[in-house]
PDB file of C-alpha atoms (C1' of nucleotides) in Angstrom:
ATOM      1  CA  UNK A   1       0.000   0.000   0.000  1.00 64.00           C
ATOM      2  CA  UNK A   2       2.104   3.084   1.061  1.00 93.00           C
ATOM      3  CA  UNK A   3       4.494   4.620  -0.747  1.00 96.00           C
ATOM      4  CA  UNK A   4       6.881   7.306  -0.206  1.00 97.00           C
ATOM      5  CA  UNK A   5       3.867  10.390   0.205  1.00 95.00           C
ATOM      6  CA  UNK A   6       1.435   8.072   2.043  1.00 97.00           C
ATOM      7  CA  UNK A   7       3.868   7.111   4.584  1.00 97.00           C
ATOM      8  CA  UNK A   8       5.335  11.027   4.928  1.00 97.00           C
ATOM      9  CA  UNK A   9       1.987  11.555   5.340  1.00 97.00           C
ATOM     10  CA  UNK A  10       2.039   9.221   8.072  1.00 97.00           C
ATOM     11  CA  UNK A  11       5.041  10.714   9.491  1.00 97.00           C
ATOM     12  CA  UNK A  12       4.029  14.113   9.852  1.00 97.00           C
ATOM     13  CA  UNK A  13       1.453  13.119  12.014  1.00 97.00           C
ATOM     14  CA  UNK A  14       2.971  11.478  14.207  1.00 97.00           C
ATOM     15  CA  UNK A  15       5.671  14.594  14.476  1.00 98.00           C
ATOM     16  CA  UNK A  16       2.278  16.304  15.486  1.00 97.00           C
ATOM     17  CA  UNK A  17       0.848  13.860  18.043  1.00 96.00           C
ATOM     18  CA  UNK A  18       3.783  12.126  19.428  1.00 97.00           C
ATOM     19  CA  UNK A  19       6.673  14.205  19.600  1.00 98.00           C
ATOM     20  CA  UNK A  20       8.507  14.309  23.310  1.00 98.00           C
ATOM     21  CA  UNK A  21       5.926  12.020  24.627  1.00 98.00           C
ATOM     22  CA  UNK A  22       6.636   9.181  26.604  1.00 98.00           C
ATOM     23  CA  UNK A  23       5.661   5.745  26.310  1.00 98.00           C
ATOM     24  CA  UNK A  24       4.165   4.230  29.022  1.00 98.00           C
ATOM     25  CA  UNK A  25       2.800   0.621  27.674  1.00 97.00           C
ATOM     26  CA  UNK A  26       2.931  -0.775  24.233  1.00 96.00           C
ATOM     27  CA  UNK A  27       0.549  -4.124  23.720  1.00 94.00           C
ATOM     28  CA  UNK A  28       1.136  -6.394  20.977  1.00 91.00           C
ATOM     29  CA  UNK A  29      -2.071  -8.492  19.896  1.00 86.00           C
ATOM     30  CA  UNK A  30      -1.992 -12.261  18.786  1.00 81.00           C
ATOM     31  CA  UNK A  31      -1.231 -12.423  15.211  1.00 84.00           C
ATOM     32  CA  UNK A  32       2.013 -12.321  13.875  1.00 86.00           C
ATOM     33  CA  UNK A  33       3.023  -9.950  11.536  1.00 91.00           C
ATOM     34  CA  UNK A  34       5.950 -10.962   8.873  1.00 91.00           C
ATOM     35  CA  UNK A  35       8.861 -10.884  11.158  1.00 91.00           C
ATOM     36  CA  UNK A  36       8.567 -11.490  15.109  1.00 89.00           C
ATOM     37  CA  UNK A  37       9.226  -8.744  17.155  1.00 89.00           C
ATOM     38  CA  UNK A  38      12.933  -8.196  18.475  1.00 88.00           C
ATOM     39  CA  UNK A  39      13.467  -9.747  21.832  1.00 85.00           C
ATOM     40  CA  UNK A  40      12.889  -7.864  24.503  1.00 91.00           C
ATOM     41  CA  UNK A  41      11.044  -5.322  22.237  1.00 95.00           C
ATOM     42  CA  UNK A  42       8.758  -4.424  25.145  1.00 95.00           C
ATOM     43  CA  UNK A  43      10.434  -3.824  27.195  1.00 95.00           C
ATOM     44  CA  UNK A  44      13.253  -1.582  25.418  1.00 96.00           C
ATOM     45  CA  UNK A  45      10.157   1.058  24.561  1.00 97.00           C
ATOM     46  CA  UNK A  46       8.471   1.125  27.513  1.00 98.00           C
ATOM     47  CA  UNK A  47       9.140   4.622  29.751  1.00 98.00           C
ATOM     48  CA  UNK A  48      11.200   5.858  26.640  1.00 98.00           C
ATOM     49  CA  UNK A  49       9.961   9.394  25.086  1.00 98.00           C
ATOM     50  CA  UNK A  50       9.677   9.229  21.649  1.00 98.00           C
ATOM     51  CA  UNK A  51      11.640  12.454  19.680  1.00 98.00           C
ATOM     52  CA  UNK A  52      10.837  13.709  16.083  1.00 98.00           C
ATOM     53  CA  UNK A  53       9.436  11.015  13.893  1.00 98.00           C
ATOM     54  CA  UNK A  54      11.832  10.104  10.452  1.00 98.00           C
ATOM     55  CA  UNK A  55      11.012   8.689   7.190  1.00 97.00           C
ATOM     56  CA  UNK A  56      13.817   6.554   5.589  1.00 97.00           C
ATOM     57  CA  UNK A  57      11.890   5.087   1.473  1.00 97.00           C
ATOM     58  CA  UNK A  58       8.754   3.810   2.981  1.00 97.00           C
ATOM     59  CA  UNK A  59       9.800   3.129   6.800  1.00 97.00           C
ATOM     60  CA  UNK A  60       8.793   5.493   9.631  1.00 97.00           C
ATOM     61  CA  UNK A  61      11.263   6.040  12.563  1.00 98.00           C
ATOM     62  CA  UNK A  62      10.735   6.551  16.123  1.00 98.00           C
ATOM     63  CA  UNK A  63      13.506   8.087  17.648  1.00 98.00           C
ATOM     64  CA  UNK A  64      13.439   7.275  21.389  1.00 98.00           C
ATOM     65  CA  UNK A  65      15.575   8.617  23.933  1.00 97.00           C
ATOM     66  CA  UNK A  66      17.809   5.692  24.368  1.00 98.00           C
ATOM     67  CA  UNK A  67      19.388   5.996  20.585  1.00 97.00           C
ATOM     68  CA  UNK A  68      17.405   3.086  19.683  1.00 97.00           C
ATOM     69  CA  UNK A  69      14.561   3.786  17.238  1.00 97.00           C
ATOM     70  CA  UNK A  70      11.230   1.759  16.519  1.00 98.00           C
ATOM     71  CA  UNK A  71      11.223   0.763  12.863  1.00 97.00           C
ATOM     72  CA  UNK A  72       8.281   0.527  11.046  1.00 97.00           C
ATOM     73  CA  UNK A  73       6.567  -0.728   7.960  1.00 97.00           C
ATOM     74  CA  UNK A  74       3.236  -0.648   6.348  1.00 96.00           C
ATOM     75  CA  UNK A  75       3.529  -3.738   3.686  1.00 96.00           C
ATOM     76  CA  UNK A  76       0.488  -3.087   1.063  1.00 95.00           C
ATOM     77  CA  UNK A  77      -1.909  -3.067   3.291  1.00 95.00           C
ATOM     78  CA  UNK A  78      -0.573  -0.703   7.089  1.00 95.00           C
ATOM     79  CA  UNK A  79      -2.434   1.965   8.664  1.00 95.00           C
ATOM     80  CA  UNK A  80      -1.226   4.100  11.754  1.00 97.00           C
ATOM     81  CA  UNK A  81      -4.286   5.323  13.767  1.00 95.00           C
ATOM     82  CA  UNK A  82      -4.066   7.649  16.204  1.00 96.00           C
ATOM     83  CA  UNK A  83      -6.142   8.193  19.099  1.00 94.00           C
ATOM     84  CA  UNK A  84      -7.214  10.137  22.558  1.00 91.00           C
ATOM     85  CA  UNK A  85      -9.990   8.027  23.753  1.00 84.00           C
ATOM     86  CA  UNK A  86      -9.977   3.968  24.239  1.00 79.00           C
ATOM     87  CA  UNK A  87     -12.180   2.739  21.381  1.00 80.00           C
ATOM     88  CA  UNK A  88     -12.796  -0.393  20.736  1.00 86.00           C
ATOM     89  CA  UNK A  89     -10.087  -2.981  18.799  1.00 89.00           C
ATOM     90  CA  UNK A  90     -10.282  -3.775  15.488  1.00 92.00           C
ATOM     91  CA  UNK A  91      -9.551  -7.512  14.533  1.00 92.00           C
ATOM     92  CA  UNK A  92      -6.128  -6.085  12.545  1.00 95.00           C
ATOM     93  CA  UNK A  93      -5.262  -3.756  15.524  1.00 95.00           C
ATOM     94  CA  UNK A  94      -1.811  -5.823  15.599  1.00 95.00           C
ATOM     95  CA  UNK A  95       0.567  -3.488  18.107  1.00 96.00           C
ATOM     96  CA  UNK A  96      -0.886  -0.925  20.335  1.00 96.00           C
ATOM     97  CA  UNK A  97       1.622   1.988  21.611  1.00 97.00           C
ATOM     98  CA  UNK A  98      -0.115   4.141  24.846  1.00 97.00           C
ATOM     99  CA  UNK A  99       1.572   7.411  25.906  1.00 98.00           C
ATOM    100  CA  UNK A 100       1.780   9.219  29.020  1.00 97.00           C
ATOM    101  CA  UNK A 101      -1.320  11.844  27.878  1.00 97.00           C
ATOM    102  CA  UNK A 102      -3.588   9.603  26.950  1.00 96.00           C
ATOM    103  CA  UNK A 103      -2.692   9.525  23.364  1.00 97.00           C
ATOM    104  CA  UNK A 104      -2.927   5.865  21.322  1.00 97.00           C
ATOM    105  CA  UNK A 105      -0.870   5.082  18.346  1.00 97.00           C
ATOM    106  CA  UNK A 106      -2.264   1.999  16.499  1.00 96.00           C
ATOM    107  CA  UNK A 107      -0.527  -0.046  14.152  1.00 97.00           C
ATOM    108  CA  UNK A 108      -3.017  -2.079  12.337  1.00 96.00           C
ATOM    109  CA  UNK A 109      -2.480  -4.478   8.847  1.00 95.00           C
ATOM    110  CA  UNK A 110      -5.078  -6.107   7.538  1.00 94.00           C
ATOM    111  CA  UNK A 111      -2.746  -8.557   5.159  1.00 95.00           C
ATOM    112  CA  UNK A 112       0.032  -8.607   7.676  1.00 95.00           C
ATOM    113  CA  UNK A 113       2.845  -8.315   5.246  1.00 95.00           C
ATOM    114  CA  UNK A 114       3.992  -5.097   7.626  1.00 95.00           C
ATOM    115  CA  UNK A 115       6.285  -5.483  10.307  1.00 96.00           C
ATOM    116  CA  UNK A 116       8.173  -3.641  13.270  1.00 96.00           C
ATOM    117  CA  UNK A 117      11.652  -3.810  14.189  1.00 96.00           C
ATOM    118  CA  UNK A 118      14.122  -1.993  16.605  1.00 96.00           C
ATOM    119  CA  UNK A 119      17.444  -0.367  15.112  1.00 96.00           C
ATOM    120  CA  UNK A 120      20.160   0.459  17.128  1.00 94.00           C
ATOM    121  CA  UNK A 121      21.800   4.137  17.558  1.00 93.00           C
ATOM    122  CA  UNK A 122      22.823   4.010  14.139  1.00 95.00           C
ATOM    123  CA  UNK A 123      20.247   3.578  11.651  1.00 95.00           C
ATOM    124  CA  UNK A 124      22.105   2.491   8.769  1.00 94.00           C
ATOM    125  CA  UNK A 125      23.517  -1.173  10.264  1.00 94.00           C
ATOM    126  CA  UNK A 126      19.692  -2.417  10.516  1.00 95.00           C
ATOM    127  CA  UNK A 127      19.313  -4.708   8.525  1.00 94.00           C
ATOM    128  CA  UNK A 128      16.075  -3.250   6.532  1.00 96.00           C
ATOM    129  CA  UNK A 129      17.650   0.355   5.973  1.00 96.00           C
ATOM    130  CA  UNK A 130      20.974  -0.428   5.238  1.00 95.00           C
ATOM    131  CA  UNK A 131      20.152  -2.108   2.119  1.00 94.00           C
ATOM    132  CA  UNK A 132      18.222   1.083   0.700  1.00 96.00           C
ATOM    133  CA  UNK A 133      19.209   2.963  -1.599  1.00 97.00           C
ATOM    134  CA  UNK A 134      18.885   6.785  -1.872  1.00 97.00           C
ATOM    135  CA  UNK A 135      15.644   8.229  -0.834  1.00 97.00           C
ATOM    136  CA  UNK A 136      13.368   9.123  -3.915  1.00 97.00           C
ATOM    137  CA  UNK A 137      13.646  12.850  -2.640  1.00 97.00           C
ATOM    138  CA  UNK A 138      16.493  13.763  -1.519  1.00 97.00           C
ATOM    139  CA  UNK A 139      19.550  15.278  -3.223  1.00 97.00           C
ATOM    140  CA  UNK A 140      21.723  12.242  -3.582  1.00 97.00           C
ATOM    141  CA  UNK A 141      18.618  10.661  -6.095  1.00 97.00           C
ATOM    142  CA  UNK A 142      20.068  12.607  -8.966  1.00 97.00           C
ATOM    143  CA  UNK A 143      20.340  12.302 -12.663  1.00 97.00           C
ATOM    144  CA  UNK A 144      24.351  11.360 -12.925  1.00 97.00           C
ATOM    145  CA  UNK A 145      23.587   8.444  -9.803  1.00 97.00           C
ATOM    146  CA  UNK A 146      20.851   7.313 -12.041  1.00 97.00           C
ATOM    147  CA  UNK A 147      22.208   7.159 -15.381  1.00 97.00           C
ATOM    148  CA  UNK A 148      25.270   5.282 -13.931  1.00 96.00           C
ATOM    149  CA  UNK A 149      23.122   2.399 -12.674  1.00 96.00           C
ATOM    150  CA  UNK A 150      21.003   2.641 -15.882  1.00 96.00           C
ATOM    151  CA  UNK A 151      23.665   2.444 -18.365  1.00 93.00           C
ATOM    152  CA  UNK A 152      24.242  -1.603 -17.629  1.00 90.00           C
ATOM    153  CA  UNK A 153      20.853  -2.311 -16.780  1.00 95.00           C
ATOM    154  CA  UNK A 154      19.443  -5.196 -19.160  1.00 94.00           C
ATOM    155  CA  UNK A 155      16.010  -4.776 -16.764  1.00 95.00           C
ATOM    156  CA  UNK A 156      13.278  -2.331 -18.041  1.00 96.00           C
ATOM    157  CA  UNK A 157      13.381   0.768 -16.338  1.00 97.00           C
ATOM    158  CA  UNK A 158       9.755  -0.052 -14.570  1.00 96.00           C
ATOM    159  CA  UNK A 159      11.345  -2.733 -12.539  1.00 97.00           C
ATOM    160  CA  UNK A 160      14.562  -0.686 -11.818  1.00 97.00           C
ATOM    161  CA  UNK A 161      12.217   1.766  -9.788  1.00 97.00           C
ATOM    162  CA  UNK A 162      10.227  -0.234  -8.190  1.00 97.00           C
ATOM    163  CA  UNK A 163      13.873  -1.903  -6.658  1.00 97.00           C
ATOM    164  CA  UNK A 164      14.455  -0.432  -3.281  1.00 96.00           C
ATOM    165  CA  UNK A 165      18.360  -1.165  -3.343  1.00 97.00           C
ATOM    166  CA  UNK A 166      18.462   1.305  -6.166  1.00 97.00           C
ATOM    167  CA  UNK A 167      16.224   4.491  -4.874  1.00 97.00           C
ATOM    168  CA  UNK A 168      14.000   4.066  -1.937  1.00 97.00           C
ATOM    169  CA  UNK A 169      10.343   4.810  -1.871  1.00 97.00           C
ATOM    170  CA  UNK A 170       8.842   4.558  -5.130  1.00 97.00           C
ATOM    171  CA  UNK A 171       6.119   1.842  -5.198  1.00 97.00           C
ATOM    172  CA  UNK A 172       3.756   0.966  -8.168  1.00 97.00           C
ATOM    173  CA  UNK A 173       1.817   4.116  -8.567  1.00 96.00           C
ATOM    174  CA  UNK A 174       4.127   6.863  -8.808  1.00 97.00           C
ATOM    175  CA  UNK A 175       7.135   4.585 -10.957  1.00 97.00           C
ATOM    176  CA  UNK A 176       3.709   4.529 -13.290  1.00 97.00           C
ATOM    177  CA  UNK A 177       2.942   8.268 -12.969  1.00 97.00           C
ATOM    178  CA  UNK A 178       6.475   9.476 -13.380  1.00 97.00           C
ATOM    179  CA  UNK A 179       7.417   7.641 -16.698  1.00 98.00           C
ATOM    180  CA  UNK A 180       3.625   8.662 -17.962  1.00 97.00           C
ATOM    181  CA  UNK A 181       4.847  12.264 -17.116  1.00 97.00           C
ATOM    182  CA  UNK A 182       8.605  11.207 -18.782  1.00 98.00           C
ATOM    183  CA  UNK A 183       7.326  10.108 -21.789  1.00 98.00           C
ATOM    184  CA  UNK A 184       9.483   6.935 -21.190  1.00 98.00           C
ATOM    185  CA  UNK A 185       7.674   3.413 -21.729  1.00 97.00           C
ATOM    186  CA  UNK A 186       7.854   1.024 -18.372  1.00 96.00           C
ATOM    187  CA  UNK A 187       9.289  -1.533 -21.402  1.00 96.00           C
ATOM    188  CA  UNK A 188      12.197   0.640 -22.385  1.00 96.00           C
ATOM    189  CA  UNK A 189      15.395  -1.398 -20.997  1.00 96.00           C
ATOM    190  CA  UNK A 190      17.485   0.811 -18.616  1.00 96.00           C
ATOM    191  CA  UNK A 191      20.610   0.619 -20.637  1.00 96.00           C
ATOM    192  CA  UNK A 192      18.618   2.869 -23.335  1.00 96.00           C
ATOM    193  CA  UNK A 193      17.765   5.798 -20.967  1.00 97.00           C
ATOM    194  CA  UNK A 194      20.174   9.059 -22.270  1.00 97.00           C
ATOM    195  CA  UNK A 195      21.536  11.230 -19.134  1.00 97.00           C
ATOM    196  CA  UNK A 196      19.188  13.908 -20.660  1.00 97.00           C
ATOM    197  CA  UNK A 197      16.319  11.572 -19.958  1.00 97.00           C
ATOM    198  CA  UNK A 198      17.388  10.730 -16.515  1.00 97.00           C
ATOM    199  CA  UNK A 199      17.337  14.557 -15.999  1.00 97.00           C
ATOM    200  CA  UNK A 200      13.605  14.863 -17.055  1.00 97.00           C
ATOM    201  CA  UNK A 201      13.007  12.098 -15.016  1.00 97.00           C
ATOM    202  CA  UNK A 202      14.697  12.744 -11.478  1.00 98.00           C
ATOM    203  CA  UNK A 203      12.542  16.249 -11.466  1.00 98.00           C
ATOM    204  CA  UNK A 204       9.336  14.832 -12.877  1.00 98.00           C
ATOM    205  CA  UNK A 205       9.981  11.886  -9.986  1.00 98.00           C
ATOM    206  CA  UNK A 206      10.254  14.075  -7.080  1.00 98.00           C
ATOM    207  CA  UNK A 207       7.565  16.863  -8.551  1.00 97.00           C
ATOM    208  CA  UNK A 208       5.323  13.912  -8.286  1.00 97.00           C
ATOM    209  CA  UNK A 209       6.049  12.903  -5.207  1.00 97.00           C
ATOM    210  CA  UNK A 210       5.846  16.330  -3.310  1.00 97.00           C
ATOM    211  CA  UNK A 211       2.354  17.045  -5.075  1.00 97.00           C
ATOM    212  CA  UNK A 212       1.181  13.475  -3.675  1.00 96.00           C
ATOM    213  CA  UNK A 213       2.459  14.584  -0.200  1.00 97.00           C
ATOM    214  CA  UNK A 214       0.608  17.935  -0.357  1.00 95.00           C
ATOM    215  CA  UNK A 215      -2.863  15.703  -1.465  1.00 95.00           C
ATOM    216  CA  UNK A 216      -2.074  13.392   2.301  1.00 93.00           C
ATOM    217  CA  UNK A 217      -1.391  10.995  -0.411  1.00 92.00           C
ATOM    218  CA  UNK A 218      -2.978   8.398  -2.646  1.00 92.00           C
ATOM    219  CA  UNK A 219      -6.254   6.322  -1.859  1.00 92.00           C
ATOM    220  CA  UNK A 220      -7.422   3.905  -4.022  1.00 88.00           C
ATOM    221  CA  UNK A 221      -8.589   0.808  -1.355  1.00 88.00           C
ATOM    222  CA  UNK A 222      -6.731   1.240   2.181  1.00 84.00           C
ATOM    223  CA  UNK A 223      -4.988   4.393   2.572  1.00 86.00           C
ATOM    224  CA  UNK A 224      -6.395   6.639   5.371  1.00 89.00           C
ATOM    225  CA  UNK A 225      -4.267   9.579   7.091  1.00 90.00           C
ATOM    226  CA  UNK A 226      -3.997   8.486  10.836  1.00 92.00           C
ATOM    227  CA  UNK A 227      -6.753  11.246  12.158  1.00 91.00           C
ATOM    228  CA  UNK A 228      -9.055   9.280   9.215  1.00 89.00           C
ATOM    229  CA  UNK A 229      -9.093  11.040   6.429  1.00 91.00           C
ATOM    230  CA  UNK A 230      -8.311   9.655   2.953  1.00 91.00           C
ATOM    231  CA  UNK A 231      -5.425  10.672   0.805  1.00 91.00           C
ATOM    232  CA  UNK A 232      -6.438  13.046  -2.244  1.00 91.00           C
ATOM    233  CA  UNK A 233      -4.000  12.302  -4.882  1.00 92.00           C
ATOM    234  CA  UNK A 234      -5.998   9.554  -6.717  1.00 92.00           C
ATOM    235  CA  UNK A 235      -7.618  12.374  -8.298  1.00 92.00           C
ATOM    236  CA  UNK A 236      -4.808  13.501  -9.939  1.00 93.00           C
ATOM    237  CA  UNK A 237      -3.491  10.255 -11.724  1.00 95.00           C
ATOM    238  CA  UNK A 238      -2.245  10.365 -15.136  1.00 95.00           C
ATOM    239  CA  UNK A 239      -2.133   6.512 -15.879  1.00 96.00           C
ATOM    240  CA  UNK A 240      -2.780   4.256 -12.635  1.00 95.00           C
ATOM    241  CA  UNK A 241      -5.886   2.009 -12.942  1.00 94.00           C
ATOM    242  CA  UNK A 242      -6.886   4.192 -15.924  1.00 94.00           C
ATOM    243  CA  UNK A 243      -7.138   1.241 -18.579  1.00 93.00           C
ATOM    244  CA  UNK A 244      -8.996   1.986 -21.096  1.00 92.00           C
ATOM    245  CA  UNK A 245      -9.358   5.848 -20.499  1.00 93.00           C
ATOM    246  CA  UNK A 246      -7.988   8.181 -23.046  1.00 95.00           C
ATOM    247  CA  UNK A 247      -4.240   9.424 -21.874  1.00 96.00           C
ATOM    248  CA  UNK A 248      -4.130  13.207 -20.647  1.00 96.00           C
ATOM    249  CA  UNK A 249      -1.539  14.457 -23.182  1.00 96.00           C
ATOM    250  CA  UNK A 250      -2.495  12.787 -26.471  1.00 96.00           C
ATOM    251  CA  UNK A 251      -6.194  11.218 -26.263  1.00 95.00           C
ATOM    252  CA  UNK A 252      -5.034   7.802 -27.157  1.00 96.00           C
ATOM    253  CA  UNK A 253      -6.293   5.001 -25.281  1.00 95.00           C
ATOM    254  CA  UNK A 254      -4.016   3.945 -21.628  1.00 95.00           C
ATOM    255  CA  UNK A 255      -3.531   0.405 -21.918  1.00 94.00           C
ATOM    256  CA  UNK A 256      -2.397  -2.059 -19.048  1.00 94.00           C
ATOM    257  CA  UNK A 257       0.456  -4.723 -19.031  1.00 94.00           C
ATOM    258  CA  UNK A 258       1.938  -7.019 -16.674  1.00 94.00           C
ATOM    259  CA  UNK A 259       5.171  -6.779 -15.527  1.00 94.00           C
ATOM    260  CA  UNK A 260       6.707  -9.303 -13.254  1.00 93.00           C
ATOM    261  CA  UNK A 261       3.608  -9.918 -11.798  1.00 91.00           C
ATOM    262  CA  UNK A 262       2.738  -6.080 -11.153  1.00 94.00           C
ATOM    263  CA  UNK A 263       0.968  -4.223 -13.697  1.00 95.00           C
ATOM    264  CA  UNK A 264       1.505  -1.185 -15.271  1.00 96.00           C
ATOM    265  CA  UNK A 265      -0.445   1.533 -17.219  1.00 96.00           C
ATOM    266  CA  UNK A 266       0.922   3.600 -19.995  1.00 96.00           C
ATOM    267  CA  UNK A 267       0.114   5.454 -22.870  1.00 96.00           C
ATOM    268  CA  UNK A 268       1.789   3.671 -26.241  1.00 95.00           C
ATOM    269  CA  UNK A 269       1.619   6.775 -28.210  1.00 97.00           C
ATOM    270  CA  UNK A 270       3.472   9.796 -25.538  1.00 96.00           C
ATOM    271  CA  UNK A 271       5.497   7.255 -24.289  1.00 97.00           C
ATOM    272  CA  UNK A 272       8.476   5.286 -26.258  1.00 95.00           C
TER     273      UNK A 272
ATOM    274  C1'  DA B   1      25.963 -10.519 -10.454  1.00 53.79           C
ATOM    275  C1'  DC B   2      21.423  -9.932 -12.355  1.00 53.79           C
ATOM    276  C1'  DT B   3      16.531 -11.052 -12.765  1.00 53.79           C
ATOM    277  C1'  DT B   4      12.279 -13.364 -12.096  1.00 53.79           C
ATOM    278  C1'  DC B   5       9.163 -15.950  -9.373  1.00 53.79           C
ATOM    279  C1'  DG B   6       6.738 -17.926  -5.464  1.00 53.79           C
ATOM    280  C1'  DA B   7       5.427 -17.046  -0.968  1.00 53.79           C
ATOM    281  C1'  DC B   8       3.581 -14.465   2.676  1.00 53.79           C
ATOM    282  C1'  DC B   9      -1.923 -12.770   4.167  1.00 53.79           C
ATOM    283  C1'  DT B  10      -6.842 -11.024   3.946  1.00 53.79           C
ATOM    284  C1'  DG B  11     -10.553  -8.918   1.621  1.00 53.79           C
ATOM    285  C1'  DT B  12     -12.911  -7.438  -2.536  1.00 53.79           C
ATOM    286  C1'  DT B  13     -14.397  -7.892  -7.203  1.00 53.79           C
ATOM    287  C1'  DG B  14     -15.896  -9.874 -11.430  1.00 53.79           C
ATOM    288  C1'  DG B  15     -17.062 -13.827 -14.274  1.00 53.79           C
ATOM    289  C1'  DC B  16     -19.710 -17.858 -14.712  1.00 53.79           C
TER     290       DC B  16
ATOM    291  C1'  DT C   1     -27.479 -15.616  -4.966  1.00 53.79           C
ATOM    292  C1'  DG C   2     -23.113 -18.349  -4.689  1.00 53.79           C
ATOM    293  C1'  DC C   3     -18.593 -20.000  -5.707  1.00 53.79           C
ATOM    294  C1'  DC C   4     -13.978 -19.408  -7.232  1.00 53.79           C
ATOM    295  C1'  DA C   5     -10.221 -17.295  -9.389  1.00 53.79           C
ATOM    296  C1'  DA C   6      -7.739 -13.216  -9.813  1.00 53.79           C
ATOM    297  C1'  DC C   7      -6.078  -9.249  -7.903  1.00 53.79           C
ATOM    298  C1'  DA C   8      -4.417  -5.375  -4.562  1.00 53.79           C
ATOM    299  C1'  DG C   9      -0.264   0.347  -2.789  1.00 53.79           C
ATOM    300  C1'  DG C  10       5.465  -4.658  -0.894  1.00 53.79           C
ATOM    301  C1'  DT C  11       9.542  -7.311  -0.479  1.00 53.79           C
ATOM    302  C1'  DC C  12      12.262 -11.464   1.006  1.00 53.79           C
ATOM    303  C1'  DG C  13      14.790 -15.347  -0.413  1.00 53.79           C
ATOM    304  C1'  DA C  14      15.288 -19.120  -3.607  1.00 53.79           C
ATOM    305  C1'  DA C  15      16.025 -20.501  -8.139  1.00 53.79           C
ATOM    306  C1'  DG C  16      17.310 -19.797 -12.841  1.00 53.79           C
TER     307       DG C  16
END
DNA sequence: ACTTCGACCTGTTGGC
DNA sequence: TGCCAACAGGTCGAAG
C-alpha cells in the first residue's frame, strides 16, 4: 500500500501527536506480523519518550531517547491510527503503543505483510535500511547516480524503480505516474535511458512525489491519514488504474500490461 | 551478479 | 445468490 507520500503523510502526524511524549505501555495483539518482534522489544520502549518522527523510502522512525529507534513498515496493506480516547479494537489492531497523555498510536495491517523492528543508535547497520538505496527525494537521487546504474541495466526501467536497493520509496503508482509524465515506456530497458532523460526524469519523480504529499497521499482501497481522512492524490493520476481511459496528453487510449507480476499503465503513443 | 518468481496474508471484485 | 479465481499500494529469499 504506502508509498513514499502516504507514509510522509504518516510521518508528519505522528511529528504532530507524538513528539517528546513518553511511552508508558505498548501491547502487541496475537497475530504475527511478517517478522517477530525483536526480543525484549517491550520492554526496550516502555518509559522511553519518543523524539521527532523520520522517514527513511517507505519506513517510519521513532527516535526514542535511548538511541534506539522503533522501525516501522506498512507492507500493502498498514495503517497508523491515532487516538485520545480507548475505542474499541479492530480484529487487525496488531501493536498498540499508549503514551503518558492519553494519546494511542495503532498499528493495524489487515494482510500482515507489515512489520516492526528496533534499530540500534545508528540507523544504517539495521538490517532493513541499510540495504536502501537513496531516498526518492532527496539530493543524492540525482540524474548522474541514475544514469550510472542505468547504463548496464538489461532490466526495463519499470522494474529498476520499483527496486528499493536502487532508490528508496517509489512503489507501483508513482514509478507509473512518473514515466507517464517522462514520456518513457515502463518496457524501455534501462541501458537505453540518455543522461538527458534521466534529468527529465529525477525532477518529474520528485515533482510527483511532493504534489502526492501535499494531497495526504494516494487512496485507491486502504490508505487513510492516521486522524481518518483519505489521501487526495488519486484524483490527480495520469495513468494508474486508468485502462482503457484516453491518456491526458495525447487522447489515445491507456492500456495495461503485466510486468513481473505487477501491472503497469501507460500510454503507447506519448510514451516510447 | 542480475533477474524473475513464489510465498507471505486477507478482503474485494468480477465472471460464470 | 453463490462459488472461485484473480487481484491489490510490498519485499524477502530461492532458483534460474
Amino acid at each position: 500500500m504506502p508509498e513514499l507520500p502516504e507514509v510522509e503523510t504518516i510521518r508528519k502526524a505522528l511529528e504532530k501527536q507524538i513528539t517528546n511524549k513518553k511511552i508508558i505501555d505498548f501491547h502487541i495483539g496475537n497475530k504475527k506480523l511478517r517478522f517477530d518482534l525483536p526480543e525484549k522489544f517491550k520492554q526496550l520502549v516502555i518509559g522511553q519518550t519518543v523524539m521527532k518522527p523520520l522517514r527513511v523510502g517507505k519506513f517510519c522512525l521513532l527516535p526514542l531517547c535511548s538511541g534506539k529507534n522503533i522501525l516501522i513498515h506498512l507492507g500493502m496493506s498498514g495503517k497508523i491510527k491515532i487516538t485520545t480516547s480507548k475505542t474499541k479494537l479492530d480484529i487487525h489492531d496488531h501493536a498498540i503503543i499508549e503514551f503518558d497523555d492519553g494519546t494511542f498510536v495503532i498499528y493495524n495491517d489487515q494482510r500482515r505483510f507489515g512489520f516492526l523492528d528496533l534499530t540500534e543508535e545508528n540507523i544504517f547497520t539495521n538490517k532493513f535500511i541499510k540495504k536502501l538505496g537513496p531516498d526518492s527525494v532527496s539530493k543524492k537521487f540525482d540524474a548522474i547516480y541514475l544514469f550510472n546504474i542505468l547504463k548496464y541495466k538489461e532490466r526495463n526501467i519499470k522494474n529498476i524503480l520499483l527496486d528499493q536497493s536502487i532508490v528508496a520509496g517509489l512503489g507501483n503508482i508513482y514509478v507509473n505516474e512518473a514515466l507517464h509524465l517522462s514520456k518513457i515506456s515502463p518496457n524501455r530497458r534501462g541501458k537505453n535511458i540518455s543522461l538527458k532523460k534521466c534529468y527529465d526524469l529525477i525532477k518529474n519523480i520528485k515533482t510527483i512525489l511532493k504534489n502526492a504529499i501535499k494531497a495526504g497521499g494516494t487512496t485507491i482501497k486502504d490508505h487513510m491519514q492516521p486522524d481518518g481522512s483519505l489521501g487526495y492524490f488519486k484524483q490527480k493520476l495520469r495513468v494508474y488504474g486508468r485502462s482503457g481511459c484516453k491518456c491526458i496528453m495525447c487522447k489515445a487510449t491507456i492500456k495495461e500490461i503485466k510486468q513481473s507480476g505487477r501491472t503497469s499503465f501507460y500510454c503507447g503513443v506519448c510514451q516510447r
